[in-house]
Coordinates of C-alpha atoms in Angstrom, one line a residue:
M121 CA -8.8 28.2 19.7
K122 CA -9.9 26.0 22.6
L123 CA -9.1 22.3 22.1
N124 CA -11.7 19.9 23.2
A125 CA -10.6 16.7 25.0
K126 CA -11.4 14.3 22.1
F127 CA -9.5 16.4 19.7
L128 CA -6.5 16.8 22.0
A129 CA -6.4 13.1 22.6
G130 CA -6.5 12.4 18.9
L131 CA -3.7 15.0 18.4
L132 CA -1.4 13.4 21.0
A133 CA -2.1 9.9 19.6
L134 CA -1.2 11.2 16.1
L135 CA 2.0 12.9 17.3
M136 CA 3.2 9.8 18.9
L137 CA 2.3 7.8 15.8
M138 CA 4.6 10.3 13.9
A139 CA 7.5 9.2 16.0
T140 CA 6.7 5.6 15.6
F141 CA 6.4 6.0 11.9
V142 CA 9.9 7.5 11.8
A143 CA 11.3 4.5 13.7
C144 CA 9.5 2.1 11.4
T145 CA 11.0 3.7 8.2
N146 CA 14.4 2.8 9.6
G147 CA 13.6 -0.9 10.3
D148 CA 12.0 -2.6 13.3
G149 CA 12.4 -0.9 16.7
P150 CA 15.5 -2.2 18.5
A151 CA 15.4 -4.1 21.8
G152 CA 15.4 -1.8 24.8
S153 CA 12.9 0.8 23.5
S154 CA 9.4 0.6 24.5
T155 CA 6.2 2.6 25.0
D156 CA 5.0 2.1 28.5
A157 CA 1.3 2.9 29.0
A158 CA 1.8 2.7 32.8
T159 CA 3.9 5.9 32.9
T160 CA 1.1 8.4 32.3
D161 CA -0.2 11.4 34.2
A162 CA -3.1 13.9 34.0
E163 CA -1.6 15.8 31.1
T164 CA -0.8 12.7 29.0
E165 CA -3.7 10.5 29.8
G166 CA -4.1 8.0 27.0
Q167 CA -0.7 8.8 25.6
E168 CA 1.8 6.0 25.7
L169 CA 5.2 7.3 26.7
Y170 CA 8.5 6.1 25.4
V171 CA 10.9 4.5 28.0
A172 CA 14.7 3.7 27.6
D173 CA 14.7 0.7 29.9
Y174 CA 18.4 0.2 29.5
L175 CA 19.2 3.4 31.3
P176 CA 20.3 2.8 35.0
A177 CA 18.2 3.8 37.9
T178 CA 21.0 5.8 39.5
T179 CA 21.2 9.2 41.3
Y180 CA 23.9 11.8 41.4
D181 CA 23.4 13.7 44.8
G182 CA 22.4 17.0 43.1
R183 CA 25.2 17.0 40.6
Q184 CA 25.0 19.7 37.8
F185 CA 24.4 18.7 34.2
R186 CA 26.2 21.7 32.6
I187 CA 25.0 22.9 29.1
G188 CA 26.9 25.5 27.1
T189 CA 24.4 27.5 25.2
F190 CA 24.2 30.6 22.9
G191 CA 21.5 33.0 21.7
S192 CA 18.7 34.7 23.5
E193 CA 16.4 31.7 24.3
K194 CA 16.9 30.1 27.7
Y195 CA 17.4 26.2 27.7
V196 CA 17.1 25.7 31.4
L197 CA 13.8 27.1 32.8
T198 CA 12.4 27.9 36.2
A199 CA 8.7 27.6 37.2
E200 CA 8.5 31.4 36.8
D201 CA 9.6 31.2 33.2
V202 CA 6.7 28.9 32.1
Q203 CA 3.7 31.2 32.8
G204 CA 1.2 29.1 30.9
N205 CA 3.2 28.6 27.8
V206 CA 2.6 25.1 26.4
V207 CA 6.0 24.6 25.0
D208 CA 7.9 26.1 27.9
N209 CA 5.7 24.0 30.2
A210 CA 6.8 20.9 28.3
V211 CA 10.5 21.8 28.5
Y212 CA 10.2 22.6 32.2
K213 CA 8.4 19.3 32.7
R214 CA 11.1 17.3 30.8
Q215 CA 13.7 19.1 32.9
S216 CA 11.9 18.5 36.2
I217 CA 11.3 14.8 35.5
L218 CA 15.0 14.2 34.9
E219 CA 16.1 16.3 37.9
D220 CA 13.9 14.3 40.2
R221 CA 14.6 10.9 38.6
Y222 CA 18.4 11.3 38.8
D223 CA 18.8 13.8 41.5
V224 CA 20.6 16.3 39.2
T225 CA 20.4 20.0 38.6
F226 CA 20.4 21.4 35.0
F227 CA 22.8 24.3 34.8
E228 CA 23.0 26.6 31.7
K229 CA 26.3 28.3 30.9
H230 CA 25.5 31.0 28.4
L231 CA 28.5 31.3 26.1
A232 CA 27.6 34.0 23.6
D233 CA 24.8 35.7 21.9
S234 CA 25.8 34.3 18.4
Y235 CA 26.5 30.8 17.3
D236 CA 29.9 31.8 15.8
M237 CA 31.0 33.4 19.1
A238 CA 29.9 30.2 20.9
F239 CA 32.0 28.1 18.6
A240 CA 35.0 30.3 19.2
M241 CA 34.5 29.9 22.9
Y242 CA 34.2 26.1 22.4
Q243 CA 37.5 26.2 20.5
T244 CA 39.1 28.2 23.2
N245 CA 38.0 25.8 26.0
F246 CA 39.4 22.9 23.9
I247 CA 42.8 24.7 23.5
T248 CA 43.0 25.6 27.2
Q249 CA 41.5 22.3 28.4
N250 CA 39.1 24.1 30.6
D251 CA 36.3 22.0 32.0
V252 CA 33.4 24.4 31.6
Y253 CA 30.4 22.2 30.6
D254 CA 29.4 18.7 29.9
I255 CA 28.0 19.5 26.5
G256 CA 28.4 22.6 24.3
K257 CA 25.8 23.5 21.8
N258 CA 26.9 24.5 18.3
I259 CA 25.0 24.9 15.0
M260 CA 25.5 21.9 12.6
R261 CA 28.3 23.4 10.4
N262 CA 30.2 24.6 13.5
A263 CA 29.7 21.3 15.2
W264 CA 31.3 19.8 12.1
L265 CA 34.2 22.1 12.3
A266 CA 34.7 21.1 15.9
T267 CA 34.6 17.5 14.8
V268 CA 37.1 17.6 12.0
N269 CA 39.5 19.5 14.3
G270 CA 39.3 16.8 17.0
M271 CA 37.3 18.6 19.5
V272 CA 34.3 16.3 19.9
I273 CA 33.9 12.9 21.6
P274 CA 31.9 10.7 19.3
V275 CA 28.4 10.2 20.8
S276 CA 28.2 6.8 19.2
T277 CA 31.0 5.6 21.3
T278 CA 29.4 6.5 24.6
K279 CA 27.8 4.0 26.9
Y280 CA 24.1 5.0 26.8
C281 CA 23.6 6.9 23.6
D282 CA 21.9 4.5 21.0
P283 CA 21.3 6.1 17.6
E284 CA 19.1 3.2 16.6
Q285 CA 16.4 4.2 19.0
P286 CA 13.2 6.0 17.8
W287 CA 14.0 9.3 19.5
Y288 CA 16.9 9.8 17.1
L289 CA 16.5 11.3 13.6
P290 CA 18.0 8.6 11.4
H291 CA 17.8 10.3 8.0
V292 CA 19.7 13.3 9.4
N293 CA 22.2 11.3 11.4
S294 CA 23.0 8.8 8.6
Q295 CA 24.5 11.6 6.5
L296 CA 26.7 12.8 9.4
E297 CA 28.1 9.4 10.2
I298 CA 31.7 8.9 8.9
D299 CA 33.4 5.5 8.8
G300 CA 30.7 4.1 11.1
T301 CA 31.2 6.9 13.6
L302 CA 28.6 9.5 14.7
F303 CA 30.3 12.4 16.4
Y304 CA 27.2 14.3 17.2
A305 CA 23.6 13.0 16.8
Y306 CA 20.3 14.7 16.4
T307 CA 17.3 13.6 18.5
Y308 CA 14.0 15.1 19.3
E309 CA 15.7 17.2 21.9
A310 CA 17.0 19.2 18.9
D311 CA 13.9 21.4 18.6
T312 CA 15.6 23.4 15.8
I313 CA 15.4 20.4 13.5
L314 CA 11.7 20.1 14.1
R315 CA 11.0 23.8 13.7
G316 CA 13.4 24.0 10.7
M317 CA 11.7 21.6 8.4
M318 CA 11.0 23.5 5.0
T319 CA 7.4 23.8 4.1
V320 CA 5.3 25.6 1.4
F321 CA 2.7 27.9 3.1
F322 CA -0.3 28.9 0.9
N323 CA -2.9 31.7 1.3
K324 CA -6.4 30.2 1.4
R325 CA -8.1 33.5 0.5
I326 CA -6.1 33.9 -2.7
L327 CA -6.8 30.3 -3.6
E328 CA -10.6 30.7 -3.0
D329 CA -10.7 33.9 -5.0
N330 CA -9.0 32.5 -8.1
Q331 CA -11.1 29.9 -10.0
D332 CA -8.0 28.8 -11.9
L333 CA -6.2 27.5 -8.8
E334 CA -6.6 23.9 -7.7
D335 CA -6.9 22.6 -4.1
P336 CA -3.3 21.9 -3.1
Y337 CA -4.3 19.5 -0.3
Q338 CA -6.1 17.4 -2.9
L339 CA -3.1 17.6 -5.3
V340 CA -0.9 16.2 -2.4
A341 CA -3.4 13.4 -1.7
D342 CA -3.5 12.5 -5.5
N343 CA 0.3 12.5 -5.7
E344 CA 0.1 15.5 -8.2
W345 CA 1.8 18.2 -6.1
T346 CA 4.9 18.5 -8.3
I347 CA 7.4 21.2 -9.2
D348 CA 5.7 21.8 -12.5
K349 CA 2.2 22.0 -10.8
M350 CA 3.6 24.5 -8.3
H351 CA 5.0 26.6 -11.1
E352 CA 1.6 26.5 -12.9
M353 CA -0.2 27.7 -9.8
M354 CA 2.5 30.4 -9.1
T355 CA 1.9 31.8 -12.6
K356 CA -2.0 31.7 -12.3
G357 CA -1.8 33.1 -8.8
A358 CA 0.2 36.2 -9.6
K359 CA -1.9 39.4 -9.8
D360 CA -1.1 43.0 -10.6
V361 CA -3.7 44.3 -8.1
N362 CA -3.5 48.0 -8.9
G363 CA -2.9 47.4 -12.6
D364 CA 0.1 49.8 -12.8
T365 CA 2.4 47.1 -14.3
K366 CA 4.9 47.9 -11.5
W367 CA 5.2 44.8 -9.4
T368 CA 5.9 45.4 -5.8
L369 CA 5.6 43.3 -2.6
E370 CA 3.5 45.9 -0.9
D371 CA 0.8 46.3 -3.6
D372 CA 0.5 43.1 -5.6
I373 CA 0.0 39.4 -5.3
W374 CA 3.1 37.2 -6.1
G375 CA 3.0 33.6 -7.0
M376 CA 5.9 32.7 -4.6
I377 CA 7.7 34.7 -1.9
T378 CA 11.0 33.3 -0.5
E379 CA 14.8 33.6 -0.7
D380 CA 17.1 31.9 -3.1
D381 CA 18.8 29.7 -0.5
M382 CA 15.4 28.6 0.7
H383 CA 14.1 27.9 -2.9
A384 CA 16.6 26.1 -5.0
P385 CA 18.0 23.6 -2.4
S386 CA 14.4 22.8 -1.3
M387 CA 13.5 22.0 -4.9
W388 CA 16.3 19.5 -5.4
M389 CA 15.9 18.0 -2.0
G390 CA 12.2 17.8 -2.3
A391 CA 12.9 15.7 -5.4
G392 CA 15.0 13.4 -3.1
L393 CA 18.4 14.6 -4.5
R394 CA 21.6 15.7 -2.7
M395 CA 24.7 17.5 -3.9
V396 CA 26.7 15.0 -1.7
E397 CA 25.8 11.3 -1.4
K398 CA 27.3 8.6 0.6
D399 CA 29.1 5.7 -1.1
P400 CA 27.0 2.5 -0.4
E401 CA 30.1 0.4 0.1
T402 CA 32.4 2.7 2.0
G403 CA 30.0 5.0 3.6
M404 CA 32.1 8.0 2.6
P405 CA 30.7 11.2 1.2
Y406 CA 31.3 12.2 -2.4
F407 CA 30.2 15.0 -4.7
S408 CA 27.4 13.5 -6.8
A409 CA 25.6 16.5 -8.3
L410 CA 27.8 17.0 -11.4
A411 CA 27.1 13.5 -12.7
N412 CA 23.3 13.7 -12.0
Q413 CA 21.4 15.1 -15.0
K414 CA 18.2 15.1 -13.0
F415 CA 19.8 17.7 -10.6
F416 CA 20.4 20.1 -13.6
D417 CA 17.0 19.4 -15.0
I418 CA 15.5 20.7 -11.8
L419 CA 17.6 23.8 -11.7
D420 CA 16.8 24.5 -15.4
S421 CA 13.1 24.0 -14.7
I422 CA 12.9 26.5 -12.0
Y423 CA 15.4 29.1 -13.3
D424 CA 13.1 31.0 -15.7
Y425 CA 10.4 31.3 -13.1
T426 CA 12.7 33.1 -10.7
L427 CA 13.1 35.9 -13.2
M428 CA 9.4 36.6 -13.7
D429 CA 7.9 39.7 -12.1
G430 CA 4.8 38.7 -10.2
V431 CA 5.6 35.0 -10.2
F432 CA 8.7 34.9 -7.9
W433 CA 9.8 37.3 -5.3
N434 CA 13.4 36.6 -4.1
G435 CA 14.0 38.7 -1.0
F436 CA 17.7 38.3 -1.1
S437 CA 18.1 39.6 -4.7
R438 CA 15.6 42.4 -4.4
I439 CA 16.5 43.7 -0.8
G440 CA 19.8 42.1 0.1
Q441 CA 21.0 39.1 2.1
T442 CA 19.9 40.6 5.4
T443 CA 17.5 40.0 8.2
E444 CA 15.5 42.9 6.8
A445 CA 14.8 40.8 3.7
L446 CA 13.7 37.9 5.8
T447 CA 11.4 40.2 7.8
A448 CA 10.0 41.8 4.6
D449 CA 9.3 38.4 3.0
L450 CA 7.4 37.1 6.1
Q451 CA 5.4 40.3 6.3
G452 CA 4.6 40.2 2.6
F453 CA 2.9 36.8 3.1
N454 CA 1.4 37.9 6.3
D455 CA -0.3 40.8 4.5
G456 CA -1.7 38.7 1.8
H457 CA 0.7 39.4 -1.0
G458 CA 1.8 35.9 -1.8
L459 CA 0.0 32.7 -3.0
F460 CA 2.9 30.6 -1.7
Y461 CA 5.7 31.3 0.9
L462 CA 8.5 28.8 1.2
A463 CA 10.2 28.7 4.6
G464 CA 10.9 26.7 7.7
I465 CA 7.7 25.8 9.6
Y466 CA 8.9 27.9 12.5
R467 CA 7.9 30.9 10.4
W468 CA 4.3 30.2 11.3
E469 CA 5.2 31.7 14.7
G470 CA 5.3 35.1 13.0
L471 CA 1.9 34.7 11.3
T472 CA -0.4 34.8 14.4
D473 CA -2.0 38.1 13.3
M474 CA -2.4 37.1 9.7
V475 CA -6.0 37.9 8.7
D476 CA -6.2 35.4 5.8
D477 CA -6.1 31.7 6.7
F478 CA -3.2 29.7 5.4
G479 CA -2.2 26.0 5.0
V480 CA 1.0 24.1 5.0
L481 CA 2.3 21.8 2.2
P482 CA 5.3 19.5 1.8
L483 CA 7.9 20.4 -0.7
P484 CA 6.8 19.4 -4.2
K485 CA 7.8 16.1 -5.8
Y486 CA 9.9 16.0 -9.1
D487 CA 7.1 14.2 -10.8
E488 CA 4.2 11.9 -10.1
T489 CA 6.4 8.8 -10.2
Q490 CA 8.2 9.9 -7.1
E491 CA 7.1 7.8 -4.2
L492 CA 7.6 10.1 -1.2
Y493 CA 7.4 13.8 -0.3
Y494 CA 10.7 14.8 1.4
S495 CA 11.3 17.4 3.9
R496 CA 14.5 19.5 3.7
V497 CA 16.5 20.3 6.9
C498 CA 19.7 22.3 6.6
D499 CA 20.6 23.1 10.1
G500 CA 20.1 22.4 13.8
T501 CA 21.8 22.9 17.0
A502 CA 23.9 20.0 18.0
N503 CA 25.2 18.7 21.4
C504 CA 29.0 18.4 21.2
I505 CA 30.7 16.5 24.0
P506 CA 34.1 18.2 24.6
F507 CA 37.3 16.3 25.4
T508 CA 37.4 18.0 28.8
N509 CA 34.2 16.1 29.8
P510 CA 34.9 14.5 33.2
D511 CA 32.3 11.8 33.0
L512 CA 31.1 10.4 29.7
D513 CA 28.7 7.9 31.2
F514 CA 26.9 10.6 33.2
T515 CA 26.7 12.8 30.0
S516 CA 25.5 10.0 27.7
L517 CA 22.8 9.0 30.2
M518 CA 21.5 12.6 30.4
L519 CA 21.6 13.0 26.7
E520 CA 19.6 9.8 26.1
A521 CA 17.1 10.6 28.9
L522 CA 16.7 14.1 27.4
A523 CA 16.0 12.6 24.0
V524 CA 13.3 10.3 25.3
E525 CA 11.5 12.8 27.3
S526 CA 11.6 15.3 24.5
L527 CA 9.7 12.8 22.3
N528 CA 7.3 12.2 25.1
Y529 CA 6.6 15.9 26.0
Y530 CA 8.2 18.4 23.7
V531 CA 7.0 17.2 20.3
P532 CA 3.2 16.9 21.2
A533 CA 3.5 20.4 23.0
Y534 CA 5.0 22.0 20.0
F535 CA 2.1 21.1 17.8
E536 CA -0.5 21.7 20.5
D537 CA 1.0 25.2 20.9
A538 CA 0.9 25.7 17.1
I539 CA -2.8 25.0 17.2
E540 CA -3.6 27.0 20.3
N541 CA -1.8 30.1 19.0
R542 CA -3.0 29.9 15.4
F543 CA 0.4 28.9 14.0
L544 CA -1.4 25.9 12.5
R545 CA -4.8 26.9 11.1
D546 CA -6.2 23.6 9.9
P547 CA -4.8 20.8 12.0
E548 CA -7.3 18.3 10.8
Q549 CA -5.7 18.5 7.3
S550 CA -2.2 19.6 8.1
L551 CA -1.1 17.1 10.8
D552 CA -1.1 14.1 8.4
L553 CA 1.2 16.1 6.1
L554 CA 3.5 17.1 9.0
R555 CA 3.7 13.4 9.9
S556 CA 4.9 12.6 6.4
M557 CA 7.3 15.5 6.4
Q558 CA 8.8 14.5 9.7
A559 CA 9.1 10.9 8.7
N560 CA 10.9 11.8 5.4
T561 CA 13.4 14.4 6.4
I562 CA 16.4 14.7 4.1
L563 CA 19.8 16.3 4.8
D564 CA 22.4 17.3 2.1
L565 CA 25.9 17.9 3.4
G566 CA 26.5 20.2 0.4
D567 CA 23.5 22.2 1.6
S568 CA 24.5 22.3 5.3
I569 CA 28.0 21.8 6.5
W570 CA 29.7 22.6 3.2
M571 CA 27.2 25.2 2.1
S572 CA 29.8 27.9 1.3
T573 CA 31.7 25.5 -1.0
M574 CA 28.7 24.0 -2.7
R575 CA 25.2 25.4 -2.1
E576 CA 26.3 28.9 -2.5
I577 CA 27.8 28.2 -5.9
I578 CA 24.2 27.6 -7.1
T579 CA 22.3 30.2 -5.0
F580 CA 24.7 33.1 -5.1
H581 CA 26.8 32.6 -8.2
C582 CA 24.0 31.4 -10.5
F583 CA 20.5 32.3 -9.3
R584 CA 21.2 35.6 -7.6
S585 CA 23.6 36.6 -10.4
Q586 CA 20.9 35.6 -13.0
N587 CA 23.4 33.1 -14.5
N588 CA 22.0 29.7 -15.5
T589 CA 25.4 28.1 -16.3
F590 CA 24.9 25.6 -13.5
K591 CA 26.9 22.7 -14.8
S592 CA 29.9 24.7 -16.0
T593 CA 30.0 26.7 -12.8
L594 CA 30.1 23.6 -10.6
D595 CA 32.6 22.0 -13.0
A596 CA 34.9 25.1 -12.6
N597 CA 34.7 24.7 -8.8
L598 CA 35.0 20.9 -8.8
G599 CA 38.7 21.0 -7.5
T600 CA 37.7 23.1 -4.5
I601 CA 34.7 20.9 -3.8
N602 CA 36.5 17.7 -3.9
S603 CA 39.4 19.2 -1.8
Q604 CA 36.9 20.2 0.8
I605 CA 35.4 16.7 1.0
S606 CA 38.7 14.8 0.9
G607 CA 40.4 17.2 3.3
D608 CA 37.6 16.8 5.9
V609 CA 37.5 13.0 5.5
E610 CA 41.3 12.9 5.9
K611 CA 41.1 14.9 9.1
L612 CA 38.3 12.7 10.5
G613 CA 40.5 9.7 9.7
D614 CA 43.2 11.2 11.8
V615 CA 40.7 12.0 14.6
L616 CA 39.4 8.4 14.6
E617 CA 43.0 7.0 14.7
N618 CA 43.9 9.1 17.6
L619 CA 40.8 7.9 19.4
S620 CA 41.6 4.3 18.9

């Protein structure tokens, strides 16, 4: 789809409003942050750019900013890597701006193909005290492991990183802060957070062909998109297409396609609940789920539907907890065999050849009295500053500048790319919802860093095993859960004491 200038200008304005809205939900914008209309160019004409005016105008004589990465995607790009790709162009532009501004060179040190191997190498470098990179990238739970084992310099103690600024993700970072200290922080540089927001995709053809189904966009607008309404539509949307009473993903239409670790946590977090909360007085995490009847009401309400043929397809229970299941689930929705598909928004990148049009919805509310639609995030690649870092001021300046220019260039480019490549089929309707989702992200430590101790008790031991004894199962594991939390908090206390 070719974007006209008027629509693109509106898109960019809306996306910058998204970021402003995020900042406003966390209080007034702090001194030092601004949007400077003078810093525009041909690509961003009419778009106000964020500026961190507290960062010094200094240069580093071509010094390398060394980034330890993992996986197959390149973080540092050359002009040859871009080749007209909107997102790659934005990443390269962000990089080039900073290289020119500070006279630095971005250098990528590829550590490993997998995130666990990258963490192992981060750990080895800590033990041997090798100065290999200025920051090492780890997924959230591995970054937490590095933190509790004293391998990370707190980002909140560095000179130039200011987590109160609008290019940070406050609802995510607030859960990771312990005793007033934030060891690693998420900003808009962390594209995995943006791409990983959970959404409910819906098939528009199935919706239009079924007179019993309501317009979900209107339900959202009317504050009626709830768990019960989603279940009602799942049931009405299921169809035994060939009439053989043998429900398969290849032949029939299912009410919902997803995996259990996508589904159950998204339902309780869409309702604004967490397994782990922070004590309002001490700021320390504690296990709250067992004392919260609403948490169990949600699990009970969704359990029966997960057992219904035609209504709920759980790829992990039917195929196995494998990448093959994830691929099959995505393909099933792509081929028109699901009314709903619950997944991270990045999954739209695999729907470019989908014949049916689709829309995106926020996670459903618990009921109509709930004020906001929440967006679950459960992981994201974090920037960890190792103790071997030779210059914390340099590193914090680069991290802050990366965050600012990511908000200026990467975020608009990601959604522009989503429209250009048919990831996002109806931007006029969807972008407002995406703004709401981005503004109201929610992180549950029991779903992310402590998932094996907490989330998997629900998803694996209950839903996948078809066992609805949620409360008694959690109660039986309470000792392990509390030991996990108290053990990590105690370790972090020792880390903070050693830092003081």
